[in-house]
Short mmCIF file of N, CA, C and O in Angstrom, two decimals:
data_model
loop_
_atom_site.label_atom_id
_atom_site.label_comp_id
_atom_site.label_asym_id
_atom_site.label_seq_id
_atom_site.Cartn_x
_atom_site.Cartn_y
_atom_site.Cartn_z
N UNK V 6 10.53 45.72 34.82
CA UNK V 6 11.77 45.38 34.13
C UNK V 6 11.87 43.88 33.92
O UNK V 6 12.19 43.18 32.96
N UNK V 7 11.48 43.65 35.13
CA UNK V 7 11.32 42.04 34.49
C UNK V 7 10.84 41.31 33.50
O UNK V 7 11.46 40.39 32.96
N UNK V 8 9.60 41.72 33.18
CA UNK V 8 8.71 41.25 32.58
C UNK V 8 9.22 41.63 31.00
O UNK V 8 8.82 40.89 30.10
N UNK V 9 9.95 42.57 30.74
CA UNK V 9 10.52 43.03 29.85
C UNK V 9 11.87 42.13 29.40
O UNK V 9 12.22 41.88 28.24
N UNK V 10 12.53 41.69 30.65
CA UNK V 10 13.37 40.13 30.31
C UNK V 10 13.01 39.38 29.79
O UNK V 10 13.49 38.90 28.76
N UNK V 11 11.65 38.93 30.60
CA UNK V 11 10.80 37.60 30.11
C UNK V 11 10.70 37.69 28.44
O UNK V 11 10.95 36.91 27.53
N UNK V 12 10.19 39.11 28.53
CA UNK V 12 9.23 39.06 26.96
C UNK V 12 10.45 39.02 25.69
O UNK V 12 10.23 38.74 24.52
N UNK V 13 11.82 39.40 26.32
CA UNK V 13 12.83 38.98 25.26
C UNK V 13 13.64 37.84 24.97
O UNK V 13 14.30 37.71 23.94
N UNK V 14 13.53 36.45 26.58
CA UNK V 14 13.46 35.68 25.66
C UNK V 14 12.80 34.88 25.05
O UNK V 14 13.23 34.12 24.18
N UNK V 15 11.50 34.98 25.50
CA UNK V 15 9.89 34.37 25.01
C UNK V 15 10.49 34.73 23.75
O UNK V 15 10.70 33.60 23.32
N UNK V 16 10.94 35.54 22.82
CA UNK V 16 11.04 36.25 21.78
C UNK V 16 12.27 35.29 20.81
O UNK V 16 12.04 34.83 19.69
N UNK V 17 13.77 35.12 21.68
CA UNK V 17 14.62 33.83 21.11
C UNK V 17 14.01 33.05 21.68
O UNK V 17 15.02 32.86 22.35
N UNK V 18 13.11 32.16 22.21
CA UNK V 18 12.73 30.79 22.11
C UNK V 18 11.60 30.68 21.34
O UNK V 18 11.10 29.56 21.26
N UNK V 19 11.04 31.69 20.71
CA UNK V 19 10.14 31.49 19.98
C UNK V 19 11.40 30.77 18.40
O UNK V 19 10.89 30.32 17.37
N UNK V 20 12.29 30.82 18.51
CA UNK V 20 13.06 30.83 16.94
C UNK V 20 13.40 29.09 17.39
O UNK V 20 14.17 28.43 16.70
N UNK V 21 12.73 28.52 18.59
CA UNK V 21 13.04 27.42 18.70
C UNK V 21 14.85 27.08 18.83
O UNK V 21 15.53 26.56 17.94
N UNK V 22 15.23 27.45 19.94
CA UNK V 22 16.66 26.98 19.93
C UNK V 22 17.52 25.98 20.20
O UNK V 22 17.18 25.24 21.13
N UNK V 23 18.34 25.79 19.75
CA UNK V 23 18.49 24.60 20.23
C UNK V 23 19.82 24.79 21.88
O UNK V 23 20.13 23.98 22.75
N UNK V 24 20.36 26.55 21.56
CA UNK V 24 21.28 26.82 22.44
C UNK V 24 20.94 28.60 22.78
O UNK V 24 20.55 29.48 22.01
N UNK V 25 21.20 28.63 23.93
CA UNK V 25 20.25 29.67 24.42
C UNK V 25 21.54 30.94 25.25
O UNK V 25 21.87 30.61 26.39
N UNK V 26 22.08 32.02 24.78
CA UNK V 26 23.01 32.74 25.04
C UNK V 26 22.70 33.87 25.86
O UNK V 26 22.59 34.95 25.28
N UNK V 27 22.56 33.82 27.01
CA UNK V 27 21.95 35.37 27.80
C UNK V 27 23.24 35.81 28.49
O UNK V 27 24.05 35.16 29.16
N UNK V 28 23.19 37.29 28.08
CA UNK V 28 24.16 38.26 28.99
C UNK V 28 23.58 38.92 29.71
O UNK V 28 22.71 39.72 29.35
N UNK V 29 23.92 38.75 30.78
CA UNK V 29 23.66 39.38 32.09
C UNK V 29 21.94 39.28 31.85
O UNK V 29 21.52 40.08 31.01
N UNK V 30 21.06 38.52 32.40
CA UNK V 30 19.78 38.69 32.35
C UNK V 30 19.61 39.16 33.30
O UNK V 30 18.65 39.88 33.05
N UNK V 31 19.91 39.34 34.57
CA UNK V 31 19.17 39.20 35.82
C UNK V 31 19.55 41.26 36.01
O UNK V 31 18.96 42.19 36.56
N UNK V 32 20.57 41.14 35.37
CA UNK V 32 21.10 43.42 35.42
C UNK V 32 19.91 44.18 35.74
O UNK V 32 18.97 44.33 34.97
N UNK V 33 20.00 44.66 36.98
CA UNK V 33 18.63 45.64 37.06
C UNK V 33 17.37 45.01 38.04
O UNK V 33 16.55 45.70 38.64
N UNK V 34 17.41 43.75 38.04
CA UNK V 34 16.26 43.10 38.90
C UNK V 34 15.97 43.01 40.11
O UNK V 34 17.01 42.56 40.60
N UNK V 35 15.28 43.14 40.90
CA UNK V 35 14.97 42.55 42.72
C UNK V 35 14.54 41.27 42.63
O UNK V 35 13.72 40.77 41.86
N UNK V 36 15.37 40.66 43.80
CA UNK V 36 15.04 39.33 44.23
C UNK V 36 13.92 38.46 43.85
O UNK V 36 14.11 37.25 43.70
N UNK V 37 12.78 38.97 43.68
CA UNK V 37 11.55 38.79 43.27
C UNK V 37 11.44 38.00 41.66
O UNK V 37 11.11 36.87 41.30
N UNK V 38 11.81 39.00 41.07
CA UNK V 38 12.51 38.70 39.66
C UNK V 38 13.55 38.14 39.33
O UNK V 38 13.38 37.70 38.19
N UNK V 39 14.34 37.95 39.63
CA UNK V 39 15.76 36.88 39.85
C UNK V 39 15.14 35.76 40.30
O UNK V 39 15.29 34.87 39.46
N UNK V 40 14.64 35.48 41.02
CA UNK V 40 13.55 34.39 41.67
C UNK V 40 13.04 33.71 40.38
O UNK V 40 13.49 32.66 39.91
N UNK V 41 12.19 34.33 39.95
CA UNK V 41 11.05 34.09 38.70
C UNK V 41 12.01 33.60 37.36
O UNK V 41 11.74 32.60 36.70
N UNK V 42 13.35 34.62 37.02
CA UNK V 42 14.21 34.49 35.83
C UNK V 42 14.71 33.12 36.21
O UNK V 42 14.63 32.25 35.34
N UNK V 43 15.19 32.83 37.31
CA UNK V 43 15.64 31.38 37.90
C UNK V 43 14.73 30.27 37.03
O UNK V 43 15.27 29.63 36.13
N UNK V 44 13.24 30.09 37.38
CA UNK V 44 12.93 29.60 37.03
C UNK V 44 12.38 29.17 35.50
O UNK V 44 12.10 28.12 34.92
N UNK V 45 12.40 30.29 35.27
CA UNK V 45 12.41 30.34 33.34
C UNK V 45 13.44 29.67 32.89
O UNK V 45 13.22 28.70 32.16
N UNK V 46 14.48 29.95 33.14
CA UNK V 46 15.46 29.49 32.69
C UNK V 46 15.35 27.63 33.03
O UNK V 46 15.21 26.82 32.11
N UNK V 47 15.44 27.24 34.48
CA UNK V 47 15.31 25.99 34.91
C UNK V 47 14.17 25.58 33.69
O UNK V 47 14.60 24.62 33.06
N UNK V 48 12.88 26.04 33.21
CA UNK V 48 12.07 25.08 32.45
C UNK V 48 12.82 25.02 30.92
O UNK V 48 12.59 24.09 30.14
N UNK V 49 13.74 26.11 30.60
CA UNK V 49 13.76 26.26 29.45
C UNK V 49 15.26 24.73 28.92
O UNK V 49 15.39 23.99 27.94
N UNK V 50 16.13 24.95 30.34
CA UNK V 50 16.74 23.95 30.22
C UNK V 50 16.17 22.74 29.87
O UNK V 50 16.56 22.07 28.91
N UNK V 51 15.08 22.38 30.73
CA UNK V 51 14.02 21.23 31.12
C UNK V 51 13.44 20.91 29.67
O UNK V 51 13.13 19.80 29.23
N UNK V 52 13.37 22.06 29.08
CA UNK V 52 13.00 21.74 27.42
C UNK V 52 13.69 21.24 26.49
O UNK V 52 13.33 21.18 25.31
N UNK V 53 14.96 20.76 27.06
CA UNK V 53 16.41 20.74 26.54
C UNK V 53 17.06 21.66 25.32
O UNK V 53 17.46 21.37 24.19
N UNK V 54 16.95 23.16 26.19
CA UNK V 54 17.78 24.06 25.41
C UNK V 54 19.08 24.02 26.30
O UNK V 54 18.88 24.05 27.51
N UNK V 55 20.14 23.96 25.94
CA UNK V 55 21.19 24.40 26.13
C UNK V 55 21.32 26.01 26.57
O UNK V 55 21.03 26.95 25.84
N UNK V 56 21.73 26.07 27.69
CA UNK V 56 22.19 27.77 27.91
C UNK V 56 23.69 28.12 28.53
O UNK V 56 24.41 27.46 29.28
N UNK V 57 23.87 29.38 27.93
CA UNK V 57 25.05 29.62 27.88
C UNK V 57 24.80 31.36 28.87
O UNK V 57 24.58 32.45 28.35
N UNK V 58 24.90 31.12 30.11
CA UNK V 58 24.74 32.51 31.05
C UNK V 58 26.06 33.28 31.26
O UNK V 58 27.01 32.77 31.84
N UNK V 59 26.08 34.62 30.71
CA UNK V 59 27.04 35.51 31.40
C UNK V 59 26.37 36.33 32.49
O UNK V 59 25.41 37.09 32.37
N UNK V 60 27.24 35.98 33.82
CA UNK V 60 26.39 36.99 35.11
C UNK V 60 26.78 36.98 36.10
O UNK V 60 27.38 36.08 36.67
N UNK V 61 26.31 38.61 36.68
CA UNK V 61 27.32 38.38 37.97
C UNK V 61 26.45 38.39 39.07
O UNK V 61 26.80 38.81 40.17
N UNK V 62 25.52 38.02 38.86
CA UNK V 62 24.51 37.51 39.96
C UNK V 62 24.62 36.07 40.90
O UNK V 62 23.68 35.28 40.76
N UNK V 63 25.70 35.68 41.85
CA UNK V 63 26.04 34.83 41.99
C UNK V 63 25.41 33.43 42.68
O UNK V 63 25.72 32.24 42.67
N UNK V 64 24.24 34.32 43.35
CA UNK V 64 23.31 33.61 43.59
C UNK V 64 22.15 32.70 41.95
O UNK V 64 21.35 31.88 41.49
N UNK V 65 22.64 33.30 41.88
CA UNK V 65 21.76 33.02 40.08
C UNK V 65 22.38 31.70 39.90
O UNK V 65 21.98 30.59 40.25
N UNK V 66 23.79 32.16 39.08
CA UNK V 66 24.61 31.70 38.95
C UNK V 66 25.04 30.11 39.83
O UNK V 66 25.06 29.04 39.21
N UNK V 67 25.28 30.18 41.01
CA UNK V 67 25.34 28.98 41.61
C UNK V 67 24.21 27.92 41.65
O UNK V 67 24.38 26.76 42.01
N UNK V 68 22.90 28.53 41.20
CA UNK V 68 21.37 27.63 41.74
C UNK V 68 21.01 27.02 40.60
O UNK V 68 20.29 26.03 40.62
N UNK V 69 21.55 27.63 39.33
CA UNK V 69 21.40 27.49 38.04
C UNK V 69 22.02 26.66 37.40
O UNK V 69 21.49 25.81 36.69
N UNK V 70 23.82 26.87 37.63
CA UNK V 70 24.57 25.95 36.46
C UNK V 70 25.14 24.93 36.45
O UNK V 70 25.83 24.89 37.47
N UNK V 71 25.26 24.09 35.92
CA UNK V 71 25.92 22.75 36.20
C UNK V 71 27.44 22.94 36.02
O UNK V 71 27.95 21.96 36.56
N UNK V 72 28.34 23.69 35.54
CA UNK V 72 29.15 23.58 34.99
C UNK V 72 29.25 25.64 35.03
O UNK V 72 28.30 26.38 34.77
N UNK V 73 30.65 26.10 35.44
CA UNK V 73 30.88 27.56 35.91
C UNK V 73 31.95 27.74 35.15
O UNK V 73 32.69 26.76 35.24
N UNK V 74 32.42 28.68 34.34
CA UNK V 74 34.09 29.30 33.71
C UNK V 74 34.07 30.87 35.04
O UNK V 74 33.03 31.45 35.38
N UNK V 75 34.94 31.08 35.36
CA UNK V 75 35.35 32.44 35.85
C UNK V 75 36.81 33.10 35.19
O UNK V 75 37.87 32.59 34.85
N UNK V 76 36.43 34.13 35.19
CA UNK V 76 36.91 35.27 33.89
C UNK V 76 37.83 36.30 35.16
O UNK V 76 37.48 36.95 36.14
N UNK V 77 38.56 36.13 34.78
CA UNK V 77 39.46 37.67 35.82
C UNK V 77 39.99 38.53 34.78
O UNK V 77 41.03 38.23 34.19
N UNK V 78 39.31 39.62 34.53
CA UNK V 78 40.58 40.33 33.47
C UNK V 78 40.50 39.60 32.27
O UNK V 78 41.51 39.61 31.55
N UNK V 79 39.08 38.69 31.74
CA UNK V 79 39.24 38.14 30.39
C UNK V 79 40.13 36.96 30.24
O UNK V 79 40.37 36.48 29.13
N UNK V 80 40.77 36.35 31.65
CA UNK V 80 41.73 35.58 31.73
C UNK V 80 40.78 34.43 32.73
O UNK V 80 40.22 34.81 33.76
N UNK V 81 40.71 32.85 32.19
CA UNK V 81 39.69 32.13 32.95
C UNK V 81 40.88 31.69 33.68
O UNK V 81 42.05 31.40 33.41
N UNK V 82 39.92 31.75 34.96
CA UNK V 82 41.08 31.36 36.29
C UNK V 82 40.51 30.04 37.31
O UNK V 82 41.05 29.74 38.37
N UNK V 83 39.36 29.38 36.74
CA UNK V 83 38.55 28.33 37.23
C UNK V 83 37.60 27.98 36.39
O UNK V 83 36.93 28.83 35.80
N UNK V 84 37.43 26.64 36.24
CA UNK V 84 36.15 25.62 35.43
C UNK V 84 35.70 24.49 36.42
O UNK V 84 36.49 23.66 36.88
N UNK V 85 34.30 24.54 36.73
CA UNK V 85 34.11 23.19 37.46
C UNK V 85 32.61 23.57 37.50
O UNK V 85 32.01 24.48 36.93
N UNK V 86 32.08 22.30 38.60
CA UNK V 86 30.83 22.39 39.12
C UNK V 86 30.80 23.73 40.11
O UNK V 86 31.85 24.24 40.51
N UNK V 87 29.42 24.26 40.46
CA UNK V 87 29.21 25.49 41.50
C UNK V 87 30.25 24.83 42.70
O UNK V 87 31.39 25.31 42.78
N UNK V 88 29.98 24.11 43.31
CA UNK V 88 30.71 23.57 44.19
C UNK V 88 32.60 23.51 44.27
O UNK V 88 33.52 23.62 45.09
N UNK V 89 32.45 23.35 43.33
CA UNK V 89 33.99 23.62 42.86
C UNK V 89 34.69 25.06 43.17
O UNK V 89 35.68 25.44 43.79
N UNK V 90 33.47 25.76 42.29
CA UNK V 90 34.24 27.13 42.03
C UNK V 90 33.85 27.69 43.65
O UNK V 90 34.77 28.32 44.16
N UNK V 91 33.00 27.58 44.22
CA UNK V 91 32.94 28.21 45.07
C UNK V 91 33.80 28.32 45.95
O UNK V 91 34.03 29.38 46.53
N UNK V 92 34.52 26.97 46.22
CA UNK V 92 36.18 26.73 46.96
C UNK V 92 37.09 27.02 46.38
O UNK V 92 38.01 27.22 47.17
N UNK V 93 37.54 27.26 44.85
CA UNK V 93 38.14 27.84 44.52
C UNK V 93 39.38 29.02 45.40
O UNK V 93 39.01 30.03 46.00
N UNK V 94 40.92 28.55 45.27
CA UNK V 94 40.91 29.32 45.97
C UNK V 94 41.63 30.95 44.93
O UNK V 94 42.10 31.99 45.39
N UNK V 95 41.45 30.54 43.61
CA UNK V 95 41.81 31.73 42.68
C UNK V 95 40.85 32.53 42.53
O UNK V 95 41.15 33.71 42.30
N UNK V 96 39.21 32.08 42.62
CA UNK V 96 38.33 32.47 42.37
C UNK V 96 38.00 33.45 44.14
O UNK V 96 37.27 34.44 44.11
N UNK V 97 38.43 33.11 45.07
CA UNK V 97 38.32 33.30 45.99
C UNK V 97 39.40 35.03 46.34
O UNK V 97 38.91 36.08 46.75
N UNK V 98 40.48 34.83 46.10
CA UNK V 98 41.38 35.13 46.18
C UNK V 98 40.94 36.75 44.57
O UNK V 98 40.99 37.96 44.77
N UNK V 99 40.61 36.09 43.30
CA UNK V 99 40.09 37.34 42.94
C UNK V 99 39.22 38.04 43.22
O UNK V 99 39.39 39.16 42.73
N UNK V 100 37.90 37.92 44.05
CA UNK V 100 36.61 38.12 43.84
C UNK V 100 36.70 38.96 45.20
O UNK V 100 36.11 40.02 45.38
N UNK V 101 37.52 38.32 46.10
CA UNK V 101 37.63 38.56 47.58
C UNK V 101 38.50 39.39 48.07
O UNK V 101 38.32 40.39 48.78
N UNK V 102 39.56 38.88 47.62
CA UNK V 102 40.88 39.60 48.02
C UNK V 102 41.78 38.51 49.12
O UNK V 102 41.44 37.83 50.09
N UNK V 103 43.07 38.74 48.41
CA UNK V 103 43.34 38.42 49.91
C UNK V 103 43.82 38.82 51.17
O UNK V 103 43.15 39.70 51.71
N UNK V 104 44.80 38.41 51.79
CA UNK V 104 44.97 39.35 53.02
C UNK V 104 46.29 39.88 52.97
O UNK V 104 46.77 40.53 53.90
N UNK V 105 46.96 39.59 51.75
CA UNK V 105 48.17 40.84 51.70
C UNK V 105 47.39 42.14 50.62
O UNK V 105 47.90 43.25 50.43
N UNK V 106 46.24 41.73 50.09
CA UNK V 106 45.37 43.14 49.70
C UNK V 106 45.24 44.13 50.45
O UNK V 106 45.35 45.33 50.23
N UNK V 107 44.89 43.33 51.73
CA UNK V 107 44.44 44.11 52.72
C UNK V 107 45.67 45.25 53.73
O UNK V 107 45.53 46.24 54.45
N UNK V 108 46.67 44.53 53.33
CA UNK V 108 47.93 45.42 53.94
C UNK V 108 48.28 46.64 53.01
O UNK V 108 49.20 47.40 53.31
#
């Protein structure tokens, strides 16, 4: 399955981009491959394409982006660096729950 990622966007960077739009790439993968997609992506940046990731792979997600939007319900509830969002406490509070959820 991976390799089947790879080979689609080998496929948009062949059109030479200058901005690079993936939804959900990593859907379906083991660690192994998330690993590997990590780094495709890191060279493709390195090539200076611009990318634009939707994903809920959060490990991905944090190792990857310089810059995070989070979506609750289609409603953005945080913008910052990984670092940012990760303290977040809306992002925290949706993703997590909080502790009157729990009552």
């Amino acid at each position: 399955y991976g390799h089947q990622r790879e080979l689609e966007i080998a496929r948009a960077m062949a059109t030479e981009p200058k901005l690079l739009f993936l939804d959900e790439p990593a859907a379906g993968m083991n660690p192994q491959e998330t690993e590997h997609l990590m780094e495709t992506i890191s060279r493709i940046r390195a090539a200076g394409v611009s990318v634009v990731l939707i994903e809920h792979d959060m490990k991905l997600v944090m190792n990857i982006c310089d810059e995070i939007t989070v979506l609750n319900f289609g409603n953005r509830i945080a913008s910052g660096t990984p670092n940012a969002i990760r303290h977040d406490p809306a992002v925290i509070e949706a993703y997590l729950g909080s502790e009157e959820d729990d009552e």
